[in-house]
Short mmCIF file of C-alpha atoms in Angstrom, two decimals:
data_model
loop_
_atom_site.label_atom_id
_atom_site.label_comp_id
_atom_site.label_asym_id
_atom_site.label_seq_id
_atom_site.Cartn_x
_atom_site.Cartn_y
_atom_site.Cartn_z
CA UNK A 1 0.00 0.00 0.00
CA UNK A 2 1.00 3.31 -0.81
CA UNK A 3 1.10 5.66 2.25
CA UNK A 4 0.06 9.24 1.74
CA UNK A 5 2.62 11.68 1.56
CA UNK A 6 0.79 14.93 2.03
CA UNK A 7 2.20 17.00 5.81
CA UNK A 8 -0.40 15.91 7.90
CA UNK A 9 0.03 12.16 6.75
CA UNK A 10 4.20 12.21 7.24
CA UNK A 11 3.77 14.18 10.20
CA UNK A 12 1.15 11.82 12.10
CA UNK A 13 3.24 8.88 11.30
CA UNK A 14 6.25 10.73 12.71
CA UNK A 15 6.99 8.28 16.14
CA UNK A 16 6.70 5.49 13.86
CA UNK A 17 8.88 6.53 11.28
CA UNK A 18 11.49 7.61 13.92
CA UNK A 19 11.39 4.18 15.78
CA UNK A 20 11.98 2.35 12.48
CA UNK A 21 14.67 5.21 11.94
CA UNK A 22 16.73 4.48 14.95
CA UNK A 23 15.50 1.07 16.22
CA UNK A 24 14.92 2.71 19.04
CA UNK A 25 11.41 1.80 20.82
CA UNK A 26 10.93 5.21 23.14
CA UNK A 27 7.52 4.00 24.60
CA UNK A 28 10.35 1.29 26.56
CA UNK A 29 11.37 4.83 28.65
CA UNK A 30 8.21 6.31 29.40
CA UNK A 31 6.23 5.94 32.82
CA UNK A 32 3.22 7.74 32.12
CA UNK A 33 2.44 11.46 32.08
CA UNK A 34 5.29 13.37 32.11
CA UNK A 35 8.30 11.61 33.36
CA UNK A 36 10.17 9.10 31.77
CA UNK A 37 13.74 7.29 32.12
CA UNK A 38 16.22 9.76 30.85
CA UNK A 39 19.08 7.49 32.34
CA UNK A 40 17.96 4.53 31.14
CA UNK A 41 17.32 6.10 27.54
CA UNK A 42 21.24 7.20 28.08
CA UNK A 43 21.97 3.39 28.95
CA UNK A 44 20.12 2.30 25.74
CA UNK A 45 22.91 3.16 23.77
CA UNK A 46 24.73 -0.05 24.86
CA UNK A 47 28.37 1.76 24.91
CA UNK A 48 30.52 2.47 27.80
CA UNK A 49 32.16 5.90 27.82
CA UNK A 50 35.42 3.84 27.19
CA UNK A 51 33.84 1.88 24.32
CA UNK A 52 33.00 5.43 22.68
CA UNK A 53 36.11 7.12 22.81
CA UNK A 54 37.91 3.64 20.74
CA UNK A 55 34.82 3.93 18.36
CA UNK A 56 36.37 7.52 17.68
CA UNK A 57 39.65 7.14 17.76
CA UNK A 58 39.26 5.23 15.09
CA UNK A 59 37.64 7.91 12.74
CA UNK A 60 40.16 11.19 13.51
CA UNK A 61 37.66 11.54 16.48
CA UNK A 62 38.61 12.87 19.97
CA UNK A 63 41.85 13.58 22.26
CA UNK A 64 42.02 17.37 21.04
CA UNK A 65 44.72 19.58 22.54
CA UNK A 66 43.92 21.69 25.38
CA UNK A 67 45.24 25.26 24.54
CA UNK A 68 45.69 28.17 27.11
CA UNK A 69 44.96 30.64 26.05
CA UNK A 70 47.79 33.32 27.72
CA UNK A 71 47.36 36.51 25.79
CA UNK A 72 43.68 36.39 26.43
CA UNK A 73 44.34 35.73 29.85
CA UNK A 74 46.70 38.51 30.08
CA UNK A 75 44.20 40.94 28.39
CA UNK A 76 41.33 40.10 30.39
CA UNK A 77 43.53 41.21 33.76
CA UNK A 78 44.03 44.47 32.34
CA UNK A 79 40.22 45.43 33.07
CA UNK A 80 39.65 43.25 36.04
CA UNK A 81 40.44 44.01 39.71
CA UNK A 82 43.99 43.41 40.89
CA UNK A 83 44.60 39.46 41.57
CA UNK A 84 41.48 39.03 39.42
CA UNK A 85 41.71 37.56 35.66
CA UNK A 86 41.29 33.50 35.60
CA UNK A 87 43.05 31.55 33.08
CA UNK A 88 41.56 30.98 29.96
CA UNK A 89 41.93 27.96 28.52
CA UNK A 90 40.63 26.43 25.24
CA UNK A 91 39.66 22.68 24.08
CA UNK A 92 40.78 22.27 20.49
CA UNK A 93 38.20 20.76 18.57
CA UNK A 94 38.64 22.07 15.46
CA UNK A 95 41.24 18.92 15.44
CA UNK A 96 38.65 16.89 14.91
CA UNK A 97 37.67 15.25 11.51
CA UNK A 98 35.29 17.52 10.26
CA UNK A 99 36.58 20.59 12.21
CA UNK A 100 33.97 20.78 15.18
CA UNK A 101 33.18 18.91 18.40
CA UNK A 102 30.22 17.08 16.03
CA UNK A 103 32.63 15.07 14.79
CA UNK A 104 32.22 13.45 18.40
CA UNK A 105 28.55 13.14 18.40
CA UNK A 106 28.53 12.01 14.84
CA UNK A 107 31.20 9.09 14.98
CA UNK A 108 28.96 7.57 17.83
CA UNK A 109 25.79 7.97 15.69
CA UNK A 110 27.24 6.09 12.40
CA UNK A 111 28.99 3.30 13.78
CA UNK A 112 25.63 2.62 15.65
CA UNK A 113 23.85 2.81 12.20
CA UNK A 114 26.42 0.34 10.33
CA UNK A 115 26.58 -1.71 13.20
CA UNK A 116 22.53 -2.21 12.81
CA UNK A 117 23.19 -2.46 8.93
CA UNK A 118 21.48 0.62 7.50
CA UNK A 119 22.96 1.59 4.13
CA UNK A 120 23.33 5.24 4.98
CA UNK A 121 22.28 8.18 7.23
CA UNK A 122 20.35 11.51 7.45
CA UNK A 123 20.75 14.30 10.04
CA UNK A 124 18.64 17.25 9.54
CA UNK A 125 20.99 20.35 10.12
CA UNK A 126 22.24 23.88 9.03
CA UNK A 127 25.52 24.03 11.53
CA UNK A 128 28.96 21.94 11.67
CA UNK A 129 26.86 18.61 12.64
CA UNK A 130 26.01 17.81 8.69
CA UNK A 131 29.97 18.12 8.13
CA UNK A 132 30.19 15.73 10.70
CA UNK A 133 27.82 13.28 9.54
CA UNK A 134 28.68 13.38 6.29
CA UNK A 135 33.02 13.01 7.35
CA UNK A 136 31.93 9.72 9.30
CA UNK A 137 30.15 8.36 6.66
CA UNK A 138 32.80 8.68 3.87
CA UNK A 139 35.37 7.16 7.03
CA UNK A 140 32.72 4.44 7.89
CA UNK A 141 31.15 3.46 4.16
CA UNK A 142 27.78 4.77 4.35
CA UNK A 143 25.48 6.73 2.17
CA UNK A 144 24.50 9.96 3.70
CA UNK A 145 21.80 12.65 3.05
CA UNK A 146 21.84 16.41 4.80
CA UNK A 147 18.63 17.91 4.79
CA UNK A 148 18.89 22.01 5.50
CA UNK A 149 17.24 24.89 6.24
CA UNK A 150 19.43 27.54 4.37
CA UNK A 151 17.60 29.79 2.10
CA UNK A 152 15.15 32.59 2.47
CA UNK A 153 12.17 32.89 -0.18
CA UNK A 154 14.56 35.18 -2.04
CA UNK A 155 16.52 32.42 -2.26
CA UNK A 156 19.33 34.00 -0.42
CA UNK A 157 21.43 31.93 1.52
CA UNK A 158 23.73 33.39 4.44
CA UNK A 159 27.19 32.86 3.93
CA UNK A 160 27.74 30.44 7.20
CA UNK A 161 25.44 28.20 6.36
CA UNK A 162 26.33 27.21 2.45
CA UNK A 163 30.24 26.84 3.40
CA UNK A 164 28.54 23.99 5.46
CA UNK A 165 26.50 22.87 2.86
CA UNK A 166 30.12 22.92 0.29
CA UNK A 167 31.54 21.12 3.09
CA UNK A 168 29.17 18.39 3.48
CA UNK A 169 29.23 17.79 -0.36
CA UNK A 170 33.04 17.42 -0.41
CA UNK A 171 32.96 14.61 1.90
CA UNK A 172 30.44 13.35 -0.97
CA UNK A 173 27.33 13.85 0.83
CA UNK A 174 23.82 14.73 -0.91
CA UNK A 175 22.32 17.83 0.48
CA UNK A 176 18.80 19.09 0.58
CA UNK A 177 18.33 22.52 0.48
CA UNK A 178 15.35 24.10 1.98
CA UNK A 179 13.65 27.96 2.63
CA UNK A 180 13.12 28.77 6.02
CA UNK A 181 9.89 27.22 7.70
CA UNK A 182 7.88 24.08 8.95
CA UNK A 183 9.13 22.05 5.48
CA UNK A 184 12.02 21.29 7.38
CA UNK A 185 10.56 18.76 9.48
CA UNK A 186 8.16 17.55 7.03
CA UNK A 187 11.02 16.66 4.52
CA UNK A 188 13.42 15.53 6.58
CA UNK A 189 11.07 12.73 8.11
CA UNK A 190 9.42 11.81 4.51
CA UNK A 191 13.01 11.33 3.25
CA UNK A 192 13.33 8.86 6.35
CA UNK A 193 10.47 7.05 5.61
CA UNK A 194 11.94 6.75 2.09
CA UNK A 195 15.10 5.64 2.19
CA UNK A 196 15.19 3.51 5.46
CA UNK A 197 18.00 5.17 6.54
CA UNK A 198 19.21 5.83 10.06
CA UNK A 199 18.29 9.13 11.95
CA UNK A 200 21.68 10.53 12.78
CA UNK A 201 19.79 12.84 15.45
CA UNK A 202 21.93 15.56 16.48
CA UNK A 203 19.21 14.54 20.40
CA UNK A 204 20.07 10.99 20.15
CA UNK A 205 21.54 8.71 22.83
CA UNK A 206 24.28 7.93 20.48
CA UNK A 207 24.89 11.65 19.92
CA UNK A 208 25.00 12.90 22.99
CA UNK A 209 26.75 10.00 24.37
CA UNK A 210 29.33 10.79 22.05
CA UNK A 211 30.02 14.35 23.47
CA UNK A 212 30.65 12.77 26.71
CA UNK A 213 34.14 12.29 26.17
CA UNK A 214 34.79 15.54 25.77
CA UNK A 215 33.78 16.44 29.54
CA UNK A 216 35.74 13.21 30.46
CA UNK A 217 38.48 14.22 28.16
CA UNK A 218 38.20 18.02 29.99
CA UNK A 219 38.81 17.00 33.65
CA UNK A 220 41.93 14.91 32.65
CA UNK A 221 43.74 17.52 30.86
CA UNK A 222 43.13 19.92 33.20
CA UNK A 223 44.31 17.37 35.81
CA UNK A 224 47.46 16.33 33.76
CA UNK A 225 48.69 20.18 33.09
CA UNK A 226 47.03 22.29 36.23
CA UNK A 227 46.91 19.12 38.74
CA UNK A 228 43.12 19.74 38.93
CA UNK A 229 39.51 20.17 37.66
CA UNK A 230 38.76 23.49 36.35
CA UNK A 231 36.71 25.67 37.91
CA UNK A 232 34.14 26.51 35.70
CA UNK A 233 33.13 25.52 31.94
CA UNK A 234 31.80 27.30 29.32
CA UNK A 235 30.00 25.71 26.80
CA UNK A 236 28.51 27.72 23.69
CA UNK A 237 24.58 26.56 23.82
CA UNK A 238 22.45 26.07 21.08
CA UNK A 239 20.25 22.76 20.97
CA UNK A 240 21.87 21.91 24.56
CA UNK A 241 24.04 18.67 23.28
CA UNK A 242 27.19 20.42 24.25
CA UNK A 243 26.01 21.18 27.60
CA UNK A 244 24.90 18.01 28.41
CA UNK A 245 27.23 15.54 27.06
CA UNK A 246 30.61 17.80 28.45
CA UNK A 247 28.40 17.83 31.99
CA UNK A 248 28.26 13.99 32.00
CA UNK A 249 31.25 13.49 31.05
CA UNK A 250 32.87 15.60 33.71
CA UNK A 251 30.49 13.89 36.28
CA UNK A 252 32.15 10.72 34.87
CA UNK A 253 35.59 11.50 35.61
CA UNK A 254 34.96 12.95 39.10
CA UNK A 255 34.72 16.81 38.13
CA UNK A 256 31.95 17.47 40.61
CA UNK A 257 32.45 20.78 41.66
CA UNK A 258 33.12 22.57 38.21
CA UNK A 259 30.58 25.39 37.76
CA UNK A 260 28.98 24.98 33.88
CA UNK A 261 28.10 27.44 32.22
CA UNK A 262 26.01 28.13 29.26
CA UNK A 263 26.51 31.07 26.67
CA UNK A 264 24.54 31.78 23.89
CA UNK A 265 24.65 35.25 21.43
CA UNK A 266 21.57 37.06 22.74
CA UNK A 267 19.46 37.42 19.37
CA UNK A 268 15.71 38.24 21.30
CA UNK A 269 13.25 40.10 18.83
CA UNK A 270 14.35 37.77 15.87
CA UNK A 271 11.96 35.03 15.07
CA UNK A 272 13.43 31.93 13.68
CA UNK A 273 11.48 30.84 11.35
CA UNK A 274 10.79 34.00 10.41
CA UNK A 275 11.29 34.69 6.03
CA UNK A 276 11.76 38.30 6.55
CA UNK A 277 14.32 37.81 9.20
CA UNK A 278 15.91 34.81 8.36
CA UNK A 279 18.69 36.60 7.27
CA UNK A 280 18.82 39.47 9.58
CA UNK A 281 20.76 37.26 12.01
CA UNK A 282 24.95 37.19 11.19
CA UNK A 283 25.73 34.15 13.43
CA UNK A 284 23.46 31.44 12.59
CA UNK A 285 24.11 29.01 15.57
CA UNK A 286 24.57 29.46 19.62
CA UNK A 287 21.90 31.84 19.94
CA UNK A 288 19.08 32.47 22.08
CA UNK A 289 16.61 31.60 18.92
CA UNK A 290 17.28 27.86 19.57
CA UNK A 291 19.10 27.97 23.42
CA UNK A 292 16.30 29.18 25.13
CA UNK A 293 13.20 27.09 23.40
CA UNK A 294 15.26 23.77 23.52
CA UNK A 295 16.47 24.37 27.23
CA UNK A 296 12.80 24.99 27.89
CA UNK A 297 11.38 22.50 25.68
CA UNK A 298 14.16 19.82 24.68
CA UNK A 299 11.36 17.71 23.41
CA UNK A 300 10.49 19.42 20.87
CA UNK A 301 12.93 17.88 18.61
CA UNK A 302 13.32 15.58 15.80
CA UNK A 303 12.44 12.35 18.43
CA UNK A 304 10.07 11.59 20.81
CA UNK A 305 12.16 12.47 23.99
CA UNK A 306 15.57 14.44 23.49
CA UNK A 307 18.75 12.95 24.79
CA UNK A 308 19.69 16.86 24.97
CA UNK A 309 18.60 17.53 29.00
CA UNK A 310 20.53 21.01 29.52
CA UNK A 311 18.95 22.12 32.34
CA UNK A 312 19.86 19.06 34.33
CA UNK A 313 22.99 20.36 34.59
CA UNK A 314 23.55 24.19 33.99
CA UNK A 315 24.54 26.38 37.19
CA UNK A 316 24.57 29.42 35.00
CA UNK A 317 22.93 30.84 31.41
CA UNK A 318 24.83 33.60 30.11
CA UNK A 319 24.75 35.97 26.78
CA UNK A 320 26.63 37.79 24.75
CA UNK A 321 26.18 39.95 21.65
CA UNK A 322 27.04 39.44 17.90
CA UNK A 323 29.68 42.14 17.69
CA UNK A 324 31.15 41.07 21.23
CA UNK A 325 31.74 37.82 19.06
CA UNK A 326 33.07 38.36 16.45
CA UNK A 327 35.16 40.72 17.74
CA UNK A 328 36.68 37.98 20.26
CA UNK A 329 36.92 36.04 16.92
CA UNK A 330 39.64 38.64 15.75
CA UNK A 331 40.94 38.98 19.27
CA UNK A 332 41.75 34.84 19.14
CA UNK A 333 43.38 34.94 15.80
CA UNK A 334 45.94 38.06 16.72
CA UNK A 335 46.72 37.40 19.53
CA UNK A 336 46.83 33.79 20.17
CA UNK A 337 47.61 32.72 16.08
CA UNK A 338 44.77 30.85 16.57
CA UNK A 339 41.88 31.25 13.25
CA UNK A 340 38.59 29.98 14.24
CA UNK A 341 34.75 30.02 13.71
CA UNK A 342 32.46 31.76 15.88
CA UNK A 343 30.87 29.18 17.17
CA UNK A 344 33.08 28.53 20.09
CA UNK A 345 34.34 31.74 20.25
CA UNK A 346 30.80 33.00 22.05
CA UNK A 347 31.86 30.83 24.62
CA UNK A 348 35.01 32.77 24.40
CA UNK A 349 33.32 36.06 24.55
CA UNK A 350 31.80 34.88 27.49
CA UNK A 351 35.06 33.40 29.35
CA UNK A 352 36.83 36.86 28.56
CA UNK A 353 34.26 38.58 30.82
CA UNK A 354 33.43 35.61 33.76
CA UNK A 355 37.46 35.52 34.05
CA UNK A 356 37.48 39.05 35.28
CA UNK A 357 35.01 37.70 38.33
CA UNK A 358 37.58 35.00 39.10
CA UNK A 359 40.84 35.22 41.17
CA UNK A 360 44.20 34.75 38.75
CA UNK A 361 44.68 31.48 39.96
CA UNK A 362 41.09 29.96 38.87
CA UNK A 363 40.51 28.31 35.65
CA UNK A 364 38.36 28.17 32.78
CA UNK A 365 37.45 25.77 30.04
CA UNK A 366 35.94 27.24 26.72
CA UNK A 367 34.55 23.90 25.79
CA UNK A 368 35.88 23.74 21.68
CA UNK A 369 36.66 25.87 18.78
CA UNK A 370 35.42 25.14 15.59
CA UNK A 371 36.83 25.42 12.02
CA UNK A 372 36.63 28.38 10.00
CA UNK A 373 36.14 28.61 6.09
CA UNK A 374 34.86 30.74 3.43
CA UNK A 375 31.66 31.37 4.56
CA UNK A 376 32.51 31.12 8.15
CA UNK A 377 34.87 34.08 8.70
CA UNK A 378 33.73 37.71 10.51
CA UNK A 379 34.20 39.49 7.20
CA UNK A 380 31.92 37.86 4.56
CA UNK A 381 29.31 37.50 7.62
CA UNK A 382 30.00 41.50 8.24
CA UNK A 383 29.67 42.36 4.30
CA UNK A 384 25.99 39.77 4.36
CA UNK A 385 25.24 42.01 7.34
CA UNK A 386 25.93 45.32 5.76
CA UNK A 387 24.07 43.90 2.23
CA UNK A 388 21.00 43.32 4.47
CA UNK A 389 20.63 46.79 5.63
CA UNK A 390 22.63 46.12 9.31
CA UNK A 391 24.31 48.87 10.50
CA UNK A 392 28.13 47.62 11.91
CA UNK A 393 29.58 50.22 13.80
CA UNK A 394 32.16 50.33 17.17
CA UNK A 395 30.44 50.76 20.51
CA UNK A 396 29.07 49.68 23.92
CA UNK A 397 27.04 46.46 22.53
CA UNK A 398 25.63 45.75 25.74
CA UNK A 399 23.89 49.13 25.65
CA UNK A 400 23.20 49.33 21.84
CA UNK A 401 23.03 46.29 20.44
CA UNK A 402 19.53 45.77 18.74
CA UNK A 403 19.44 41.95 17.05
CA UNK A 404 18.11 42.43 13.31
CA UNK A 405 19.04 46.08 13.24
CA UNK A 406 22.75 46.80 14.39
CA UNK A 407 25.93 44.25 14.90
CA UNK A 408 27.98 46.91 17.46
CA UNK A 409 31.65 45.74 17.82
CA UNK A 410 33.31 46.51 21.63
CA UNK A 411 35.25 49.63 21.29
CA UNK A 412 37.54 48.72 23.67
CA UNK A 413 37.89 45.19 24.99
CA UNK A 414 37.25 46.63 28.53
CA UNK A 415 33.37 46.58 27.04
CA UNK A 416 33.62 42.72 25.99
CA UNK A 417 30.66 42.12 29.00
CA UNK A 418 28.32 38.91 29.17
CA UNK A 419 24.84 39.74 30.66
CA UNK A 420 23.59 36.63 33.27
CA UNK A 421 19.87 35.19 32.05
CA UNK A 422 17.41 34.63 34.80
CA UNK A 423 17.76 30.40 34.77
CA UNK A 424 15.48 30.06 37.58
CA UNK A 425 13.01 31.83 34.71
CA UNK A 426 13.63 29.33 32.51
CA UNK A 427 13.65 26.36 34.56
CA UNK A 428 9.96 27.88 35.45
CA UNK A 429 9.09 27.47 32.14
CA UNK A 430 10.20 24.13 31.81
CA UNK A 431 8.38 22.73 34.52
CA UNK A 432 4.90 24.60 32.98
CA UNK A 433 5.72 23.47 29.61
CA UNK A 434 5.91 20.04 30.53
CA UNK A 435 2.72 19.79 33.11
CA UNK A 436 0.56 21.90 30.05
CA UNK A 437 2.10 18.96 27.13
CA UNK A 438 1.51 16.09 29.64
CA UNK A 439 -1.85 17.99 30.14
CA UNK A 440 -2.11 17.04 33.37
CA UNK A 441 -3.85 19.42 36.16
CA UNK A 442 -0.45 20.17 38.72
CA UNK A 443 -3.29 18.87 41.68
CA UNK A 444 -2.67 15.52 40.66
CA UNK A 445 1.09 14.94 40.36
CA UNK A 446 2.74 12.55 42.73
CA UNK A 447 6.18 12.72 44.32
CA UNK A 448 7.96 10.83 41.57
CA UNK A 449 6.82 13.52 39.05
CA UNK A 450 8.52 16.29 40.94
CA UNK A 451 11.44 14.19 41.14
CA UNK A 452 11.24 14.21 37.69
CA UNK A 453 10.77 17.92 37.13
CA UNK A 454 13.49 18.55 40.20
CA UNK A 455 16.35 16.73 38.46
CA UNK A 456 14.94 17.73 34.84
CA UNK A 457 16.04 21.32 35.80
CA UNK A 458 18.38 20.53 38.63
CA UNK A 459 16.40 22.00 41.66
CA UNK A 460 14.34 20.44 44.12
CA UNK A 461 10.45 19.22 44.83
CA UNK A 462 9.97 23.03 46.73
CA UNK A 463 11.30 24.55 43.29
CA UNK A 464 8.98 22.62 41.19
CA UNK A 465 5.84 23.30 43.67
CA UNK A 466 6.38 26.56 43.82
CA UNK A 467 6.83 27.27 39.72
CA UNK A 468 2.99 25.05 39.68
CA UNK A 469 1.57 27.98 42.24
CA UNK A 470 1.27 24.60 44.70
#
């Protein structure tokens, strides 16, 4: 029989098309209502973090440098306090295959699908995780298909996102490019159902298990060069996978008492799948526009429950601005001879600011870098900028920076500044988010479902009570 391929068809046979998609069963995890098994869900993987880190090591995958980052560090002490200015430290991950910490989440993802014996694999993405995909598969022998949001109406692209789409195509990859809007979804799953292939879900176990070792691989650096954990991590936050896979993995190796911290470029006002201002936003990835609705809904993704938790684990949510990035971007590459994407350096941004709260003695972890290329680099995203009628001018961009209408570049590095979001806020919304989906009335939850809504955004049952008006 042939099934119906109109939106609503595809998208009400969605849960079945991702089971077949992952041979993955989530109904096994869930316990009715609104909890279900996140750790067991993590367990269903079948790998040990040990098992994961040989399955990359084989692929280019994993065991980046750890780079301080001195002249930073110096800099930064120039406008802090005196004995203030932590050291800044950076993990490599642009030495990945592929260029990005992806590579980690994507290595884990493929060998799972060849080990099942799909033919190929499909990961719906705009950012460094198609590159990813589409590097493992050539490495591992598998077909792969990117399917991408990347155009506007117009049919204008932004710069960032076709060097991605290049990239995935040198690696030999077939990539489908789409405008800006709910087609994304729809296409991405009808291609599934198509091709049998095997969701490479950027919210899988597999994928986030993968980023594990990077937390692991974190603590014993820092152990190795410093003789102990670091005091606080940043990790640039997006869909939340970076958060949560470096937080387990530190938990893993001991690092307990690290402080983790999310940044994200502050981008509120732009709507993200807006046409109009699709292309009013110069850094297409670590922004607000997806870190705030997946820390506050992480099941809203491409499967039934995300393996991407970042609230669990996230003492702090930070942002910066555009301009504060990319000028940190420059700041990397002349003083440190380091040329990277922006990507990690708004977790950079943010580390040049937290250091001045620090003593000189403390330590922080950016948590990667990412390649740079064509597309990628501050000046054709600038000149995009400028061609969509953004003014770029030198300034105070905590003060004047207006997402979709100005990118304002510190004029002095004294005015690099992060700005500290209100967590508890979003942890709030969490909580009502997932009592309103489970549609449940908050009267008749029982103690294991605030457990489940304590740890989901790392509070207690008062917390949770309190955020229901109980």
């Amino acid at each position: 029989m042939t099934l119906a391929k109109d939106y609503d068809s595809v998208m009400g046979r969605s849960n079945d098309i991702m089971k077949e998609a992952l041979g993955l069963d989530y109904n096994e995890f869930e316990q009715g209502g609104i909890k279900f098994d996140y750790e067991a869900l993590m367990k269903s993987t079948g790998y040990t973090l040990d098992e994961v880190a040989k399955i990359q090591a084989k692929t280019a995958v994993g065991n980046t440098p750890l780079i301080e980052l001195r002249n930073l560090s110096a800099l930064t002490r120039k406008y802090a306090k005196p004995g203030y200015g932590a050291r800044i430290f950076a993990k490599d991950e642009a030495a990945n295959a592929s260029g990005s910490f992806k590579a980690r989440r994507a290595a884990c993802a493929v060998a799972h699908a060849k080990k099942l014996g799909y033919k190929g694999v499909i990961a719906a993405t705009s950012g460094n995780y198609g590159a990813a995909v589409a590097s493992q598969a050539a490495m591992q022998g598998l077909e792969c298909i990117i399917v991408q949001e990347c155009y506007d109406s117009h049919g204008v692209g932004q710069p960032e996102i076709v060097e991605k789409a290049r990239k995935c195509e040198a690696y030999g990859a077939e990539v489908i490019q789409l405008t800006v809007g709910p087609e994304l979804f729809y296409t991405f799953l009808s291609v599934l159902e198509d091709t049998k292939y095997f969701n490479a879900s950027l919210y899988s176990p597999f994928g986030i298990a993968g980023v594990e070792t990077l937390g692991y691989e974190i603590a014993t650096q820092c152990r190795e060069l410093i003789g102990r954990d670091p005091d606080m991590v940043i990790c640039t936050n997006a869909g939340g996978g970076m958060m949560t896979g470096t937080a387990r993995g530190l938990i893993k190796a001991g690092a307990v008492d690290t402080k983790l911290v999310a940044a994200s470029i502050d981008l509120t006002g732009l709507h993200m799948a807006s046409d109009e201002q699709f292309n009013k936003k110069s850094c297409t990835t670590g922004h607000t526009g997806f870190g705030v609705p997946y820390a506050t809904d992480p099941d809203h993704s491409d499967v039934p429950r995300s393996a991407a938790r970042p609230l669990r684990y996230m003492d702090r949510y930070v942002t910066v601005t555009q301009g504060e990035v990319m000028y940190m971007t420059e700041a990397l590459a002349n003083l440190e001879g380091i040329e990277r994407g922006p990507a990690g350096n708004t977790a950079l941004a943010a580390a040049f600011s937290l250091a001045r709260e620090l003593p000189e003695d403390a330590v922080i972890v950016i948590s990667e870098t990412e390649y740079t290329g064509a597309g990628k680099h501050i000046q054709p995203q600038l000149s995009f900028a400028r061609d969509n009628g953004i003014e770029i001018k030198f300034g105070i961009p905590q003060e004047e920076d207006k997402p979709g209408v100005n990118i304002v570049l510190p004029k002095d590095p004294g005015f690099v500044q992060h700005k500290d979001a209100d967590l508890d806020h979003f942890r709030k919304r969490l909580i009502t988010k997932a009592v309103q989906k489970a549609g449940v009335d908050p009267k008749d939850l029982k103690t294991d479902d605030f457990e489940f809504l304590a740890a989901e955004t790392k509070t207690d049952e008062a917390f949770v009570k309190e955020a229901l008006g109980l």
